[in-house]
CSV table of C-alpha atoms and ligand atoms in Angstrom, one decimal:
chain,number,residue,atom,x,y,z
A,1,MET,CA,33.2,38.8,-27.6
A,2,ASN,CA,29.4,38.2,-27.6
A,3,LYS,CA,30.1,34.5,-27.8
A,4,ILE,CA,32.4,34.6,-24.8
A,5,LEU,CA,29.8,36.5,-22.8
A,6,GLY,CA,27.1,34.0,-23.8
A,7,LEU,CA,29.3,31.1,-22.8
A,8,PHE,CA,30.0,32.8,-19.5
A,9,LEU,CA,26.3,33.3,-18.8
A,10,VAL,CA,25.5,29.7,-19.6
A,11,LEU,CA,28.3,28.6,-17.2
A,12,ALA,CA,27.1,30.9,-14.5
A,13,LEU,CA,23.6,29.6,-14.9
A,14,LEU,CA,24.8,26.0,-14.7
A,15,ILE,CA,26.8,26.7,-11.6
A,16,PHE,CA,23.9,28.5,-10.0
A,17,GLN,CA,21.6,25.6,-10.8
A,18,GLY,CA,24.1,23.2,-9.4
A,19,CYS,CA,24.3,25.1,-6.2
A,20,LYS,CA,20.6,25.4,-6.0
A,21,LYS,CA,20.3,21.6,-6.2
A,22,GLU,CA,22.8,21.3,-3.3
A,23,GLU,CA,20.7,23.6,-1.1
A,24,ARG,CA,17.6,21.5,-1.3
A,25,LEU,CA,16.5,18.5,0.6
A,26,THR,CA,14.6,16.1,-1.7
A,27,ILE,CA,12.0,13.7,-0.7
A,28,ALA,CA,10.2,11.2,-3.0
A,29,VAL,CA,6.6,10.8,-2.3
A,30,GLY,CA,3.8,8.9,-4.1
A,31,GLY,CA,0.3,7.7,-3.5
A,32,ALA,CA,-3.2,8.7,-4.5
A,33,PRO,CA,-3.2,12.3,-5.8
A,34,SER,CA,-5.1,13.6,-2.8
A,35,GLU,CA,-2.5,12.0,-0.5
A,36,VAL,CA,0.4,13.6,-2.3
A,37,GLU,CA,-1.3,17.0,-2.2
A,38,TYR,CA,-1.8,16.7,1.5
A,39,LEU,CA,1.9,15.8,2.1
A,40,GLU,CA,2.9,18.7,0.0
A,41,LYS,CA,1.1,21.0,2.4
A,42,LEU,CA,2.5,19.3,5.4
A,43,ILE,CA,6.0,19.6,4.0
A,44,GLY,CA,5.3,23.3,3.4
A,45,GLU,CA,4.6,23.6,7.1
A,46,PHE,CA,7.9,21.9,7.9
A,47,GLU,CA,9.7,24.4,5.7
A,48,ARG,CA,8.1,27.3,7.5
A,49,ARG,CA,8.9,25.9,10.9
A,50,THR,CA,12.5,24.9,10.2
A,51,GLY,CA,13.7,27.1,7.4
A,52,ILE,CA,14.9,24.0,5.6
A,53,HIS,CA,13.9,24.0,1.9
A,54,VAL,CA,12.4,20.8,0.5
A,55,VAL,CA,11.8,19.6,-3.0
A,56,LEU,CA,9.0,17.1,-3.2
A,57,ARG,CA,9.6,14.6,-6.0
A,58,ARG,CA,6.2,13.3,-7.1
A,59,GLN,CA,5.9,9.6,-7.7
A,60,PRO,CA,3.1,7.6,-9.2
A,61,THR,CA,0.3,5.7,-7.3
A,62,ASP,CA,1.4,2.2,-8.3
A,63,THR,CA,3.8,0.7,-5.8
A,64,ASP,CA,5.8,-1.2,-8.4
A,65,GLN,CA,6.4,1.9,-10.5
A,66,ARG,CA,7.5,3.8,-7.5
A,67,ARG,CA,10.0,1.1,-6.6
A,68,GLN,CA,11.4,1.0,-10.1
A,69,GLU,CA,12.1,4.8,-10.1
A,70,LEU,CA,13.9,4.7,-6.8
A,71,VAL,CA,15.9,1.6,-7.6
A,72,ILE,CA,17.3,3.4,-10.7
A,73,ALA,CA,18.4,6.4,-8.7
A,74,LEU,CA,19.8,4.3,-5.8
A,75,LYS,CA,21.7,1.9,-8.1
A,76,ALA,CA,23.4,4.9,-9.7
A,77,GLY,CA,24.3,6.2,-6.2
A,78,GLU,CA,22.4,9.5,-6.9
A,79,ARG,CA,22.4,12.0,-4.0
A,80,ASP,CA,18.7,12.8,-4.6
A,81,PRO,CA,16.2,11.9,-3.3
A,82,ASP,CA,17.7,12.3,0.2
A,83,LEU,CA,14.8,10.4,1.8
A,84,PHE,CA,11.9,8.4,0.5
A,85,LEU,CA,8.8,6.4,1.4
A,86,MET,CA,9.1,2.6,1.0
A,87,ASP,CA,6.4,0.0,0.7
A,88,VAL,CA,6.9,-2.5,3.6
A,89,ILE,CA,7.8,-5.2,1.1
A,90,TRP,CA,10.8,-3.3,-0.4
A,91,VAL,CA,12.5,-2.6,2.9
A,92,PRO,CA,14.5,-5.9,3.1
A,93,GLN,CA,15.8,-5.4,-0.4
A,94,PHE,CA,16.8,-1.8,0.1
A,95,ALA,CA,18.5,-2.7,3.3
A,96,ALA,CA,20.3,-5.7,1.9
A,97,SER,CA,21.5,-3.5,-1.0
A,98,GLY,CA,23.1,-1.1,1.4
A,99,TRP,CA,21.0,1.8,0.3
A,100,LEU,CA,19.7,2.9,3.7
A,101,GLU,CA,21.4,5.1,6.3
A,102,PRO,CA,21.3,3.5,9.8
A,103,LEU,CA,19.1,5.6,12.0
A,104,ASP,CA,20.2,4.4,15.5
A,105,GLY,CA,22.5,7.4,16.2
A,106,TYR,CA,19.9,9.9,15.1
A,107,VAL,CA,17.2,8.3,17.2
A,108,ARG,CA,19.5,8.2,20.3
A,109,GLU,CA,20.5,11.8,19.9
A,110,SER,CA,16.9,13.0,19.4
A,111,GLY,CA,15.8,11.1,22.5
A,112,ILE,CA,13.1,9.3,20.6
A,113,SER,CA,11.8,6.2,22.4
A,114,LEU,CA,11.2,3.3,20.1
A,115,SER,CA,8.8,1.8,22.6
A,116,ASP,CA,6.2,4.3,21.4
A,117,PHE,CA,6.1,2.3,18.2
A,118,PHE,CA,4.6,-1.1,17.5
A,119,SER,CA,7.5,-3.3,18.3
A,120,GLY,CA,6.4,-6.0,15.8
A,121,VAL,CA,6.6,-3.5,13.0
A,122,VAL,CA,9.9,-1.9,14.0
A,123,GLU,CA,11.7,-5.1,14.9
A,124,GLY,CA,10.2,-7.1,12.0
A,125,VAL,CA,10.5,-4.6,9.2
A,126,ASP,CA,12.7,-1.6,10.1
A,127,ARG,CA,15.6,-3.4,11.7
A,128,TYR,CA,18.1,-5.1,9.4
A,129,ASP,CA,21.3,-6.8,10.6
A,130,GLY,CA,20.7,-5.3,14.0
A,131,LYS,CA,20.6,-1.7,12.6
A,132,LEU,CA,17.5,0.5,12.5
A,133,ILE,CA,17.2,1.5,8.8
A,134,ALA,CA,13.7,2.9,8.5
A,135,LEU,CA,10.6,3.9,10.6
A,136,PRO,CA,6.9,3.4,9.8
A,137,LEU,CA,5.0,6.3,8.3
A,138,TYR,CA,1.8,4.2,8.4
A,139,VAL,CA,0.5,0.7,8.6
A,140,ASP,CA,-2.1,-0.7,6.2
A,141,GLY,CA,-4.5,-3.7,6.1
A,142,GLY,CA,-7.0,-4.9,3.6
A,143,LEU,CA,-10.7,-4.4,4.5
A,144,LEU,CA,-14.2,-4.5,3.2
A,145,TYR,CA,-16.3,-1.4,2.5
A,146,TYR,CA,-20.0,-1.9,2.1
A,147,ARG,CA,-23.0,0.2,1.2
A,148,LYS,CA,-24.9,0.5,4.5
A,149,ASP,CA,-28.0,1.9,2.8
A,150,LEU,CA,-28.3,-0.9,0.2
A,151,LEU,CA,-27.7,-3.7,2.6
A,152,GLU,CA,-30.4,-2.3,4.9
A,153,ARG,CA,-32.8,-1.9,2.0
A,154,TYR,CA,-32.5,-5.6,1.1
A,155,GLY,CA,-32.5,-6.8,4.7
A,156,TYR,CA,-28.9,-8.0,4.9
A,157,ALA,CA,-26.2,-7.7,7.6
A,158,PRO,CA,-22.6,-7.2,6.4
A,159,PRO,CA,-21.4,-10.6,5.1
A,160,SER,CA,-19.2,-12.7,7.3
A,161,THR,CA,-18.3,-15.3,4.7
A,162,TRP,CA,-17.4,-15.0,1.0
A,163,GLU,CA,-20.4,-17.2,0.2
A,164,GLU,CA,-22.7,-14.6,1.8
A,165,LEU,CA,-21.0,-11.8,-0.1
A,166,VAL,CA,-21.7,-13.6,-3.4
A,167,LYS,CA,-25.3,-14.2,-2.5
A,168,GLN,CA,-26.0,-10.6,-1.4
A,169,SER,CA,-24.1,-9.2,-4.4
A,170,LYS,CA,-26.1,-11.2,-6.9
A,171,LYS,CA,-29.4,-10.2,-5.4
A,172,VAL,CA,-28.7,-6.5,-5.0
A,173,GLN,CA,-26.9,-6.3,-8.4
A,174,ARG,CA,-29.9,-7.8,-10.2
A,175,ALA,CA,-32.3,-5.3,-8.6
A,176,ILE,CA,-30.1,-2.2,-9.1
A,177,ARG,CA,-29.1,-3.0,-12.7
A,178,LYS,CA,-32.7,-2.2,-13.7
A,179,ARG,CA,-31.9,1.5,-13.4
A,180,ASN,CA,-28.1,1.4,-13.3
A,181,PRO,CA,-26.6,-1.1,-15.8
A,182,SER,CA,-23.1,-0.3,-14.7
A,183,PHE,CA,-23.7,-1.6,-11.1
A,184,TYR,CA,-21.6,-4.5,-9.8
A,185,GLY,CA,-21.6,-6.4,-6.5
A,186,PHE,CA,-17.9,-6.4,-5.6
A,187,VAL,CA,-14.8,-4.5,-6.7
A,188,TRP,CA,-11.3,-5.4,-5.8
A,189,GLN,CA,-7.7,-5.2,-7.1
A,190,GLY,CA,-7.0,-7.7,-9.9
A,191,ALA,CA,-4.7,-5.9,-12.4
A,192,GLN,CA,-1.3,-7.3,-12.9
A,193,TYR,CA,0.6,-5.6,-10.1
A,194,GLU,CA,1.5,-5.9,-6.3
A,195,GLY,CA,-2.1,-5.2,-5.2
A,196,LEU,CA,-3.3,-8.4,-6.9
A,197,VAL,CA,-0.9,-10.4,-4.8
A,198,CYS,CA,-2.2,-8.7,-1.7
A,199,ASN,CA,-5.8,-9.7,-2.7
A,200,PHE,CA,-4.8,-13.2,-3.5
A,201,LEU,CA,-3.0,-13.7,-0.2
A,202,GLU,CA,-6.1,-12.7,1.7
A,203,PHE,CA,-8.4,-15.2,-0.2
A,204,ALA,CA,-5.7,-17.9,0.1
A,205,ALA,CA,-5.0,-17.4,3.8
A,206,SER,CA,-8.7,-17.4,4.5
A,207,ARG,CA,-8.9,-20.8,2.8
A,208,GLY,CA,-5.9,-22.1,4.9
A,209,GLY,CA,-3.3,-21.5,2.2
A,210,GLY,CA,-0.3,-19.3,1.7
A,211,ILE,CA,2.8,-19.0,-0.4
A,212,VAL,CA,5.6,-19.8,2.2
A,213,ASP,CA,5.3,-22.2,5.1
A,214,SER,CA,6.7,-21.8,8.6
A,215,LEU,CA,10.0,-23.3,7.5
A,216,GLY,CA,10.4,-20.8,4.7
A,217,ARG,CA,9.6,-23.2,1.9
A,218,LEU,CA,7.6,-22.1,-1.1
A,219,THR,CA,4.0,-23.5,-1.1
A,220,ILE,CA,2.5,-21.7,-4.1
A,221,ASP,CA,1.2,-24.8,-5.7
A,222,ARG,CA,-1.2,-26.2,-3.1
A,223,PRO,CA,-4.9,-27.1,-3.3
A,224,GLU,CA,-6.1,-24.3,-0.9
A,225,ASN,CA,-4.4,-21.7,-3.1
A,226,THR,CA,-5.9,-23.1,-6.2
A,227,GLU,CA,-9.4,-23.0,-4.7
A,228,ALA,CA,-8.9,-19.4,-3.6
A,229,LEU,CA,-7.7,-18.4,-7.1
A,230,ARG,CA,-10.6,-20.3,-8.7
A,231,PHE,CA,-13.0,-18.4,-6.5
A,232,MET,CA,-11.4,-15.1,-7.5
A,233,ARG,CA,-12.0,-16.0,-11.2
A,234,ASP,CA,-15.5,-17.1,-10.4
A,235,LEU,CA,-16.3,-13.7,-9.0
A,236,ILE,CA,-15.8,-12.3,-12.5
A,237,ALA,CA,-16.6,-15.1,-14.9
A,238,ARG,CA,-19.1,-17.3,-13.1
A,239,TYR,CA,-21.0,-15.2,-10.7
A,240,GLY,CA,-20.6,-12.0,-12.7
A,241,ILE,CA,-20.5,-9.8,-9.6
A,242,SER,CA,-17.0,-8.3,-10.3
A,243,PRO,CA,-16.5,-6.3,-13.6
A,244,PRO,CA,-14.5,-7.8,-16.5
A,245,ASN,CA,-11.9,-5.0,-16.3
A,246,THR,CA,-11.0,-6.3,-12.8
A,247,TYR,CA,-7.9,-8.1,-14.3
A,248,THR,CA,-7.0,-5.4,-16.8
A,249,GLU,CA,-7.4,-2.1,-14.9
A,250,MET,CA,-8.4,-2.4,-11.3
A,251,LYS,CA,-5.9,-1.0,-8.9
A,252,GLU,CA,-6.6,0.9,-5.6
A,253,GLU,CA,-7.7,4.2,-7.2
A,254,GLU,CA,-9.8,2.6,-10.0
A,255,VAL,CA,-11.6,0.4,-7.4
A,256,ARG,CA,-12.1,3.3,-5.0
A,257,LEU,CA,-13.6,5.6,-7.7
A,258,PHE,CA,-15.9,2.8,-9.0
A,259,PHE,CA,-17.4,2.3,-5.5
A,260,GLN,CA,-17.4,6.0,-4.8
A,261,ARG,CA,-19.4,6.8,-7.9
A,262,GLY,CA,-22.1,4.6,-6.4
A,263,ASP,CA,-21.6,1.7,-8.8
A,264,ALA,CA,-20.8,-1.1,-6.4
A,265,LEU,CA,-22.1,-2.8,-3.2
A,266,PHE,CA,-18.8,-4.0,-1.8
A,267,GLU,CA,-15.2,-2.8,-2.2
A,268,ARG,CA,-11.9,-4.3,-1.0
A,269,ASN,CA,-9.4,-1.6,-0.3
A,270,TRP,CA,-7.0,-0.1,2.3
A,271,PRO,CA,-8.0,2.3,5.1
A,272,TYR,CA,-7.2,5.4,3.0
A,273,ALA,CA,-10.4,5.1,1.0
A,274,TRP,CA,-12.6,5.8,4.1
A,275,LYS,CA,-11.9,9.5,4.3
A,276,LEU,CA,-12.3,10.0,0.6
A,277,HIS,CA,-15.7,8.2,0.6
A,278,GLN,CA,-16.8,10.5,3.3
A,279,ALA,CA,-15.7,13.7,1.5
A,280,GLU,CA,-18.3,16.4,0.8
A,281,ASP,CA,-18.6,15.8,-2.9
A,282,SER,CA,-18.6,12.0,-2.6
A,283,PRO,CA,-21.9,10.4,-3.8
A,284,VAL,CA,-21.6,7.7,-1.1
A,285,LYS,CA,-21.0,10.0,1.8
A,286,GLY,CA,-22.6,8.7,4.9
A,287,LYS,CA,-23.7,5.5,3.2
A,288,VAL,CA,-20.5,3.4,3.8
A,289,GLY,CA,-19.7,0.9,6.4
A,290,MET,CA,-16.4,-0.8,7.1
A,291,ALA,CA,-15.8,-4.4,8.2
A,292,LEU,CA,-13.3,-7.2,8.3
A,293,LEU,CA,-12.9,-9.0,5.0
A,294,PRO,CA,-15.1,-12.1,4.9
A,295,SER,CA,-13.7,-15.6,5.4
A,296,PHE,CA,-14.5,-18.8,3.6
A,297,LYS,CA,-16.9,-21.0,5.5
A,298,ASP,CA,-14.8,-22.4,8.4
A,299,GLY,CA,-11.9,-20.2,7.3
A,300,ARG,CA,-10.2,-17.2,8.8
A,301,HIS,CA,-10.8,-13.5,8.4
A,302,VAL,CA,-7.4,-12.1,7.2
A,303,SER,CA,-5.9,-9.0,5.9
A,304,THR,CA,-2.6,-8.5,4.1
A,305,LEU,CA,-0.3,-6.3,6.1
A,306,GLY,CA,0.7,-3.3,4.1
A,307,GLY,CA,2.2,0.0,4.9
A,308,TRP,CA,4.8,2.6,4.1
A,309,HIS,CA,8.1,3.3,5.8
A,310,ILE,CA,10.6,6.2,5.6
A,311,GLY,CA,14.3,5.8,5.2
A,312,ILE,CA,17.3,8.0,4.4
A,313,SER,CA,19.4,7.3,1.4
A,314,ARG,CA,23.0,6.2,2.0
A,315,PHE,CA,24.0,8.5,-0.8
A,316,ALA,CA,22.0,11.5,0.5
A,317,ASP,CA,24.0,14.8,0.7
A,318,ARG,CA,21.7,16.3,3.3
A,319,LYS,CA,21.4,13.6,5.9
A,320,LYS,CA,21.0,15.8,8.9
A,321,GLU,CA,18.1,17.7,7.3
A,322,ALA,CA,16.6,14.5,6.0
A,323,TRP,CA,16.5,13.2,9.6
A,324,GLU,CA,14.8,16.5,10.7
A,325,LEU,CA,12.0,15.8,8.1
A,326,LEU,CA,11.8,12.2,9.0
A,327,ARG,CA,11.5,13.0,12.6
A,328,PHE,CA,8.8,15.6,11.9
A,329,LEU,CA,6.7,13.1,9.9
A,330,ILE,CA,6.8,10.4,12.5
A,331,SER,CA,6.2,12.8,15.4
A,332,GLU,CA,3.1,12.2,17.5
A,333,GLU,CA,1.6,15.5,16.3
A,334,ILE,CA,1.9,14.7,12.6
A,335,GLN,CA,1.0,11.1,12.9
A,336,LYS,CA,-2.2,12.1,14.6
A,337,ARG,CA,-3.0,14.5,11.8
A,338,LEU,CA,-2.3,11.9,9.2
A,339,LEU,CA,-4.7,9.6,10.9
A,340,LEU,CA,-7.5,12.2,11.3
A,341,ASP,CA,-7.0,13.8,7.8
A,342,LEU,CA,-5.9,11.0,5.6
A,343,GLY,CA,-7.0,7.9,7.5
A,344,TRP,CA,-3.4,6.7,7.6
A,345,ASN,CA,-2.8,4.4,10.6
A,346,PRO,CA,0.1,5.3,12.7
A,347,GLY,CA,2.9,2.9,13.4
A,348,ARG,CA,3.2,4.4,16.8
A,349,ARG,CA,0.9,3.3,19.6
A,350,ASP,CA,0.4,6.5,21.6
A,351,VAL,CA,-1.8,8.1,18.9
A,352,TYR,CA,-4.5,5.5,19.3
A,353,SER,CA,-5.3,6.4,22.8
A,354,ASP,CA,-5.5,10.1,22.1
A,355,PRO,CA,-9.0,11.3,23.2
A,356,GLU,CA,-9.6,13.3,20.0
A,357,VAL,CA,-8.7,10.3,17.9
A,358,LEU,CA,-11.0,8.1,19.9
A,359,LYS,CA,-13.8,10.6,19.3
A,360,GLU,CA,-13.1,11.3,15.7
A,361,VAL,CA,-12.2,7.9,14.3
A,362,PRO,CA,-15.3,5.8,14.9
A,363,GLN,CA,-13.9,3.0,12.8
A,364,ALA,CA,-10.8,2.7,15.1
A,365,GLU,CA,-12.2,-0.5,16.6
A,366,VAL,CA,-12.6,-2.3,13.3
A,367,LEU,CA,-9.1,-1.0,12.2
A,368,GLN,CA,-7.6,-2.4,15.3
A,369,SER,CA,-9.0,-5.9,14.7
A,370,ILE,CA,-7.8,-5.7,11.1
A,371,PHE,CA,-4.3,-5.1,12.2
A,372,GLU,CA,-4.5,-7.9,14.8
A,373,ARG,CA,-5.4,-10.3,11.9
A,374,ALA,CA,-3.0,-8.9,9.3
A,375,ILE,CA,-0.5,-11.3,7.8
A,376,PRO,CA,2.8,-10.0,6.4
A,377,ARG,CA,4.0,-10.9,2.9
A,378,PRO,CA,7.2,-13.0,3.0
A,379,VAL,CA,10.1,-11.0,4.3
A,380,LEU,CA,12.7,-11.7,1.6
A,381,PRO,CA,15.3,-9.4,-0.1
A,382,PHE,CA,14.0,-10.9,-3.4
A,383,TYR,CA,10.3,-10.7,-2.6
A,384,THR,CA,9.6,-8.5,-5.5
A,385,ARG,CA,11.0,-11.1,-7.9
A,386,ILE,CA,8.6,-13.7,-6.4
A,387,SER,CA,5.8,-11.2,-6.6
A,388,GLU,CA,6.4,-10.4,-10.2
A,389,ILE,CA,6.0,-14.1,-11.0
A,390,LEU,CA,2.8,-14.4,-9.0
A,391,GLN,CA,1.4,-11.3,-10.6
A,392,LYS,CA,1.9,-12.7,-14.1
A,393,TYR,CA,0.3,-16.1,-13.3
A,394,LEU,CA,-2.5,-15.0,-11.1
A,395,ASN,CA,-3.5,-12.5,-13.7
A,396,SER,CA,-3.5,-15.2,-16.4
A,397,ALA,CA,-5.8,-17.3,-14.3
A,398,LEU,CA,-8.2,-14.4,-13.8
A,399,SER,CA,-8.3,-13.6,-17.5
A,400,GLY,CA,-9.0,-17.2,-18.3
A,401,ASP,CA,-5.8,-17.7,-20.2
A,402,MET,CA,-4.7,-20.4,-17.9
A,403,GLU,CA,-6.5,-22.8,-15.5
A,404,PRO,CA,-5.8,-21.8,-11.8
A,405,ASP,CA,-4.0,-25.1,-11.0
A,406,GLU,CA,-1.7,-24.8,-14.1
A,407,ALA,CA,-1.0,-21.2,-13.3
A,408,LEU,CA,0.1,-21.9,-9.7
A,409,LYS,CA,2.2,-24.9,-10.8
A,410,LYS,CA,4.1,-22.7,-13.2
A,411,ALA,CA,4.4,-19.9,-10.7
A,412,GLN,CA,5.8,-22.4,-8.1
A,413,LYS,CA,8.4,-23.7,-10.6
A,414,GLU,CA,9.6,-20.2,-11.6
A,415,ALA,CA,9.7,-19.0,-8.1
A,416,GLU,CA,11.7,-22.0,-7.0
A,417,SER,CA,14.4,-21.1,-9.5
A,418,VAL,CA,14.6,-17.6,-8.1
A,419,PHE,CA,14.9,-19.1,-4.6
A,420,SER,CA,17.7,-21.3,-5.6
A,421,LEU,CA,19.5,-18.5,-7.4
A,422,TYR,CA,19.5,-16.3,-4.3
A,423,GLU,CA,20.3,-19.1,-2.0
A,424,LYS,CA,23.4,-19.8,-3.9
A,425,LYS,CA,24.6,-16.2,-3.7
B,1,GLC,C1,-0.8,-0.3,-0.3
B,1,GLC,C2,-0.1,-1.0,0.8
B,1,GLC,C3,1.2,-1.6,0.3
B,1,GLC,C4,0.9,-2.6,-0.9
B,1,GLC,C5,0.1,-1.8,-2.0
B,1,GLC,C6,-0.3,-2.8,-3.1
B,1,GLC,O1,-0.1,0.8,-0.7
B,1,GLC,O2,0.2,-0.1,1.8
B,1,GLC,O3,1.9,-2.3,1.3
B,1,GLC,O4,2.0,-3.2,-1.4
B,1,GLC,O5,-1.0,-1.2,-1.4
B,1,GLC,O6,-0.9,-2.1,-4.1
């Protein structure tokens, strides 16, 4: 009898849990820990306003790991998460795989005007096969943070060329090392992951290179790219102004914390780092400036275009509620708060002319010029395959395992075989 009762209880519990899962809307969210915490609070506010219960599924900081987690769930047609954030580079793949719910109907019914958003972003990223399948949560661009106080002390203006950055770094590093042996001139993202590709594309484009030409042909193996990659390696091995763990460990958060501790003169990162550098407990509070990334002599100042978009899963069991949350997150009110509190740059234009924003975001002008110069990564459904190849070979060149020209030759060959594989499909 007891056994039957026990079995009954277990069954009841399972049914109860099953129902509970059904009741909840699930969103997958990642990023720096402070960003996820902020979103958690924001979503709590959404729950209080709407009475819709939300489960926040925490994802890691690394974009590649976030993607892998989602791909597993979506390939299996799982109902959760109902909605999720996507790196700009995954959107074509997710759309081509049929994993995203078209949003046109919801947008029409809610009376949302797409003309409030940057049309380049919406039409270039969020529309696939004529259908709207995502909307931007924020746009990103690479930029240079510098220590205002140190540049002033040594009589320098923020560097406009990479050559100047090297010169200033060497001088300041030599002087500061006398009391702080851990000090380096320049920190950036060199670990084997997507961030390395973003950094490489900036150096390469600033040299006049790039990985795909205007006809969509692969151009990884070309002299401008080799020069850019050699320069990246020189920053570590020849000039000694970037730490040796650049190619083993340095991702966004490692780089930010290094600079924030006061151990670097320059940092390449995304806009999110600004707010954190200015936090009360930040040792570099009030000492940081923001500028365009330098260019090579006679080259261009460029940023890689990044950013995160939100979409609803095709397999979601709570699509209507998912839309309510999506709509909340992209609303003018919330987008403004995300900009003011997290430094996330809205994909909608109206926020930028808001008087409070103009007053509170002194770096808005720099940010605007960064987005004007931002270059997208190739929009391909198999972009992540190409990126994985690049990540491997770029990283081998940084570590000294391979010469830059050999690394790019091999990357070109492997990437070509991926191209032909997909073209045949
Ligand atoms: C940032 C960008 C994203 C990019 C990633 C690389 O999150 O927004 O687009 O792929 O960094 O680490």
